[in-house]
């Protein structure tokens, strides 16, 4: 009997063990003359399938019944003669484990240069001339939102100058930057009174913007009558830095009978960086 059962059960090749990590599903199917066992294990990222087919050519059953002490005992002997055809297919598929790493790159884009005005009270809105120092004229802060170039106040320089008047304050100049020096100048200038009053000629009286040891615009003509002219100069400074130097606007009178000059909107701004030449080259 043991031999017969071995032929039907124990001697059938066993499926290979499959180890799964997360979950498994097992489906088992059997028929009378053909025993098929299918074990399917599904693992996240891993699928292993093993199929075993066994075909039995002949199965015979012997039955014997005996009666002992009125007790019916039924014994079934299963004798199986098998011609086993075994087909084993093993398919193992391992999904590629891909690791994706995203590196966040921080891109820094240079923005526009920070504009820093190094002049104090350039519009004379403080109702005082400080920290300006004036030579060659008796200045006054003039208030008129309709006449001044910027804001409601500007600096008035009465005429009959001692040839010229200088309006200055101290500033620092750092090497390796682009600078813009700006001022707006107007004149109320008459060169001849009478039945035919004549205003001063253009470009006779002048304005000059300078920074001692750094920059000098040279004399440039003032134009018009009670009309502001914008004097703007941009330059790069690559010489040694200066902690404190005179920034000045010089008004020179070459024409006019008791003219009055007006100054407003003075600024000295530091802009973008510029390369400093290597002194060894």
Coordinates of C-alpha atoms in Angstrom, one line a residue:
X1 CA 0.0 0.0 0.0
X2 CA 2.9 2.4 0.8
X3 CA 4.4 1.8 -2.6
X4 CA 1.1 2.6 -4.2
X5 CA 0.6 5.8 -2.4
X6 CA 4.1 6.8 -3.2
X7 CA 3.4 6.3 -6.8
X8 CA 0.2 8.5 -6.6
X9 CA 1.4 11.2 -4.2
X10 CA 4.8 11.2 -2.5
X11 CA 6.9 10.5 -5.6
X12 CA 5.5 13.3 -7.6
X13 CA 8.2 16.0 -8.0
X14 CA 7.6 18.8 -5.6
X15 CA 7.3 22.3 -6.7
X16 CA 10.2 24.5 -5.9
X17 CA 9.7 26.7 -2.9
X18 CA 9.0 30.3 -3.6
X19 CA 9.5 33.1 -1.1
X20 CA 7.5 36.2 -1.4
X21 CA 7.9 39.4 0.6
X22 CA 4.5 41.0 0.6
X23 CA 1.6 38.9 -0.7
X24 CA 0.9 35.6 -2.5
X25 CA -1.9 34.0 -4.3
X26 CA -2.1 30.2 -4.8
X27 CA -4.4 28.4 -7.3
X28 CA -4.6 24.6 -7.1
X29 CA -6.4 22.5 -9.7
X30 CA -6.7 18.7 -10.0
X31 CA -8.5 16.3 -12.3
X32 CA -9.0 12.5 -12.2
X33 CA -6.5 11.4 -14.8
X34 CA -4.3 14.5 -14.9
X35 CA -3.0 16.3 -11.8
X36 CA -1.9 19.8 -12.4
X37 CA -0.6 22.0 -9.6
X38 CA -0.1 25.7 -10.2
X39 CA 1.5 27.9 -7.7
X40 CA 1.7 31.6 -8.5
X41 CA 3.4 34.0 -6.2
X42 CA 3.2 37.7 -6.8
X43 CA 5.6 40.1 -5.1
X44 CA 5.8 43.8 -5.7
X45 CA 8.4 44.1 -8.4
X46 CA 8.9 40.2 -8.5
X47 CA 6.8 37.5 -10.1
X48 CA 7.8 33.8 -9.9
X49 CA 5.6 31.1 -11.6
X50 CA 6.1 27.4 -11.4
X51 CA 3.9 24.9 -13.2
X52 CA 4.1 21.1 -12.7
X53 CA 2.1 18.8 -14.9
X54 CA 1.8 15.1 -14.0
X55 CA -0.1 12.7 -16.2
X56 CA -1.1 9.2 -14.8
X57 CA -1.5 6.5 -17.4
X58 CA -3.5 4.1 -15.2
X59 CA -5.1 4.0 -11.8
X60 CA -6.6 0.9 -10.2
X61 CA -8.4 0.7 -6.9
X62 CA -8.7 -2.4 -4.7
X63 CA -11.3 -2.5 -2.1
X64 CA -11.7 -5.0 0.7
X65 CA -14.4 -5.3 3.3
X66 CA -14.2 -7.3 6.4
X67 CA -16.5 -7.6 9.4
X68 CA -15.1 -8.0 12.9
X69 CA -17.3 -8.3 16.0
X70 CA -20.2 -6.8 14.1
X71 CA -18.1 -3.7 13.3
X72 CA -17.8 -3.0 9.6
X73 CA -14.4 -2.0 8.6
X74 CA -13.8 -0.7 5.2
X75 CA -10.3 -0.6 3.9
X76 CA -9.4 0.9 0.6
X77 CA -6.1 0.1 -1.0
X78 CA -5.1 2.4 -3.8
X79 CA -2.7 0.8 -6.2
X80 CA -1.5 3.1 -8.9
X81 CA 0.6 2.2 -11.8
X82 CA 1.9 5.3 -13.3
X83 CA 3.8 6.2 -16.3
X84 CA 4.6 9.7 -15.3
X85 CA 5.3 12.4 -17.7
X86 CA 6.5 15.4 -15.8
X87 CA 6.9 18.8 -17.4
X88 CA 8.3 21.5 -15.3
X89 CA 8.4 25.0 -16.4
X90 CA 9.9 27.7 -14.2
X91 CA 9.7 31.3 -15.2
X92 CA 11.2 33.9 -13.0
X93 CA 10.9 37.5 -13.8
X94 CA 12.5 40.2 -11.8
X95 CA 11.4 43.7 -12.4
X96 CA 14.1 46.2 -12.7
X97 CA 14.4 48.2 -9.6
X98 CA 15.0 51.7 -10.6
X99 CA 15.9 54.4 -8.2
X100 CA 15.3 57.9 -9.4
X101 CA 17.1 60.7 -7.6
X102 CA 16.1 64.2 -8.4
X103 CA 18.6 66.8 -7.4
X104 CA 17.2 70.2 -7.1
X105 CA 19.6 72.7 -8.5
X106 CA 19.5 76.3 -7.4
X107 CA 20.3 78.7 -10.1
X108 CA 21.3 82.1 -9.1
X109 CA 20.8 84.7 -11.7
X110 CA 22.5 88.0 -11.2
X111 CA 19.9 90.7 -11.0
X112 CA 20.3 94.4 -11.8
X113 CA 22.9 96.2 -9.8
X114 CA 21.9 97.9 -6.6
X115 CA 21.9 101.7 -7.2
X116 CA 23.2 103.5 -4.2
X117 CA 23.1 107.3 -4.0
X118 CA 26.1 108.6 -2.1
X119 CA 24.9 112.2 -2.0
X120 CA 22.9 113.5 1.0
X121 CA 20.1 116.0 0.6
X122 CA 20.6 116.2 -3.1
X123 CA 17.1 117.6 -3.7
X124 CA 17.4 120.1 -0.8
X125 CA 14.1 118.9 0.6
X126 CA 15.5 119.1 4.2
X127 CA 14.9 122.8 4.1
X128 CA 18.6 123.3 4.8
X129 CA 21.8 123.2 2.8
X130 CA 23.5 120.7 5.1
X131 CA 25.8 118.9 4.4
X132 CA 26.5 121.1 1.4
X133 CA 29.1 123.8 1.7
X134 CA 28.8 126.8 -0.7
X135 CA 31.6 129.1 -1.7
X136 CA 31.3 132.3 -3.8
X137 CA 27.5 132.9 -3.2
X138 CA 24.9 133.3 -0.5
X139 CA 22.7 130.3 -1.0
X140 CA 19.0 130.0 0.0
X141 CA 16.7 127.0 -0.1
X142 CA 13.9 128.0 -2.5
X143 CA 10.5 126.5 -2.2
X144 CA 8.2 126.1 -5.2
X145 CA 6.7 122.8 -6.4
X146 CA 6.0 124.4 -9.7
X147 CA 9.5 125.7 -10.4
X148 CA 12.0 123.3 -8.8
X149 CA 13.0 120.4 -11.0
X150 CA 12.4 117.7 -8.4
X151 CA 10.1 117.8 -5.3
X152 CA 9.2 121.2 -3.9
X153 CA 12.5 122.7 -3.0
X154 CA 15.8 123.6 -4.7
X155 CA 18.9 125.6 -4.0
X156 CA 19.0 129.2 -5.1
X157 CA 22.3 131.0 -5.9
X158 CA 21.9 134.8 -6.3
X159 CA 23.8 136.3 -9.1
X160 CA 26.7 138.7 -9.5
X161 CA 28.9 135.8 -8.6
X162 CA 32.6 136.3 -7.8
X163 CA 33.2 134.6 -11.2
X164 CA 32.0 131.3 -9.9
X165 CA 30.2 129.6 -7.1
X166 CA 30.9 126.1 -5.8
X167 CA 28.5 123.8 -4.0
X168 CA 30.3 120.8 -2.5
X169 CA 30.0 117.9 0.0
X170 CA 32.2 115.1 1.0
X171 CA 31.7 111.6 -0.5
X172 CA 33.5 108.2 -0.5
X173 CA 34.4 106.6 -3.8
X174 CA 35.1 102.8 -4.0
X175 CA 37.2 101.4 -6.7
X176 CA 35.7 98.9 -9.2
X177 CA 32.3 100.4 -9.9
X178 CA 30.5 102.4 -12.4
X179 CA 29.2 105.8 -11.2
X180 CA 26.7 108.4 -12.5
X181 CA 27.0 112.0 -11.4
X182 CA 23.9 114.1 -12.1
X183 CA 22.7 117.6 -11.4
X184 CA 20.0 119.9 -12.9
X185 CA 20.8 123.6 -13.3
X186 CA 18.6 126.5 -14.4
X187 CA 19.3 130.2 -14.8
X188 CA 17.2 133.4 -14.6
X189 CA 19.5 135.6 -16.6
X190 CA 19.1 138.9 -18.3
X191 CA 22.0 140.4 -20.3
X192 CA 20.2 143.7 -21.3
X193 CA 17.3 145.6 -20.0
X194 CA 15.4 148.3 -21.9
X195 CA 12.6 148.4 -24.5
X196 CA 14.0 145.2 -25.8
X197 CA 15.0 143.0 -22.9
X198 CA 17.5 140.3 -23.8
X199 CA 18.0 137.1 -22.0
X200 CA 21.5 135.6 -21.6
X201 CA 22.9 133.6 -24.5
X202 CA 22.9 129.8 -24.3
X203 CA 26.1 128.1 -23.3
X204 CA 27.7 131.3 -22.0
X205 CA 27.3 130.6 -18.3
X206 CA 28.5 127.1 -17.4
X207 CA 28.2 124.3 -15.0
X208 CA 31.0 121.9 -14.1
X209 CA 30.6 118.7 -12.2
X210 CA 33.7 117.3 -10.5
X211 CA 34.9 114.9 -7.8
X212 CA 38.3 115.7 -6.6
X213 CA 40.8 113.0 -7.7
X214 CA 38.1 111.0 -9.4
X215 CA 36.3 112.9 -12.2
X216 CA 35.8 116.2 -13.9
X217 CA 33.2 116.9 -16.6
X218 CA 34.7 120.2 -17.7
X219 CA 32.6 123.3 -18.2
X220 CA 29.3 122.7 -20.0
X221 CA 26.9 125.5 -21.1
X222 CA 23.7 126.4 -19.3
X223 CA 20.8 127.0 -21.7
X224 CA 17.5 128.8 -21.7
X225 CA 15.7 131.0 -19.3
X226 CA 14.2 129.4 -16.2
X227 CA 14.6 126.1 -17.9
X228 CA 16.5 123.2 -16.3
X229 CA 19.3 121.5 -18.1
X230 CA 20.1 117.9 -17.0
X231 CA 23.9 117.4 -16.6
X232 CA 24.5 113.7 -16.4
X233 CA 27.9 111.9 -16.6
X234 CA 28.6 108.2 -16.2
X235 CA 32.1 106.8 -15.7
X236 CA 34.0 103.9 -14.2
X237 CA 36.5 104.2 -11.4
X238 CA 39.3 101.6 -11.0
X239 CA 41.9 103.6 -9.1
X240 CA 42.4 103.2 -5.4
X241 CA 39.4 103.8 -3.2
X242 CA 39.0 107.1 -1.5
X243 CA 37.4 107.4 1.9
X244 CA 36.4 111.1 1.6
X245 CA 36.8 113.6 -1.2
X246 CA 35.0 116.8 -2.5
X247 CA 32.1 116.4 -4.9
X248 CA 31.3 119.8 -6.4
X249 CA 29.0 121.6 -8.8
X250 CA 30.7 124.8 -10.0
X251 CA 28.5 127.6 -11.6
X252 CA 30.5 130.1 -13.6
X253 CA 28.9 133.4 -14.6
X254 CA 30.2 134.9 -17.8
X255 CA 27.1 137.0 -18.7
X256 CA 24.1 138.5 -17.0
X257 CA 22.9 141.3 -14.8
X258 CA 22.3 140.0 -11.4
X259 CA 21.3 136.6 -12.6
X260 CA 20.0 133.8 -10.3
X261 CA 21.0 130.2 -10.7
X262 CA 19.1 127.2 -9.4
X263 CA 20.4 123.8 -8.5
X264 CA 18.3 120.6 -7.9
X265 CA 18.3 116.9 -8.2
X266 CA 22.0 116.3 -7.4
X267 CA 22.9 112.6 -7.2
X268 CA 26.0 110.5 -7.3
X269 CA 25.1 106.9 -7.7
X270 CA 27.2 103.7 -7.6
X271 CA 26.1 101.1 -10.1
X272 CA 27.4 97.9 -11.5
X273 CA 30.9 96.4 -10.7
X274 CA 33.6 96.8 -13.2
X275 CA 36.9 94.8 -13.4
X276 CA 40.0 96.4 -11.9
X277 CA 43.1 96.0 -14.1
X278 CA 45.9 93.9 -12.8
X279 CA 48.8 96.4 -12.1
X280 CA 51.4 93.7 -13.0
X281 CA 50.1 93.4 -16.5

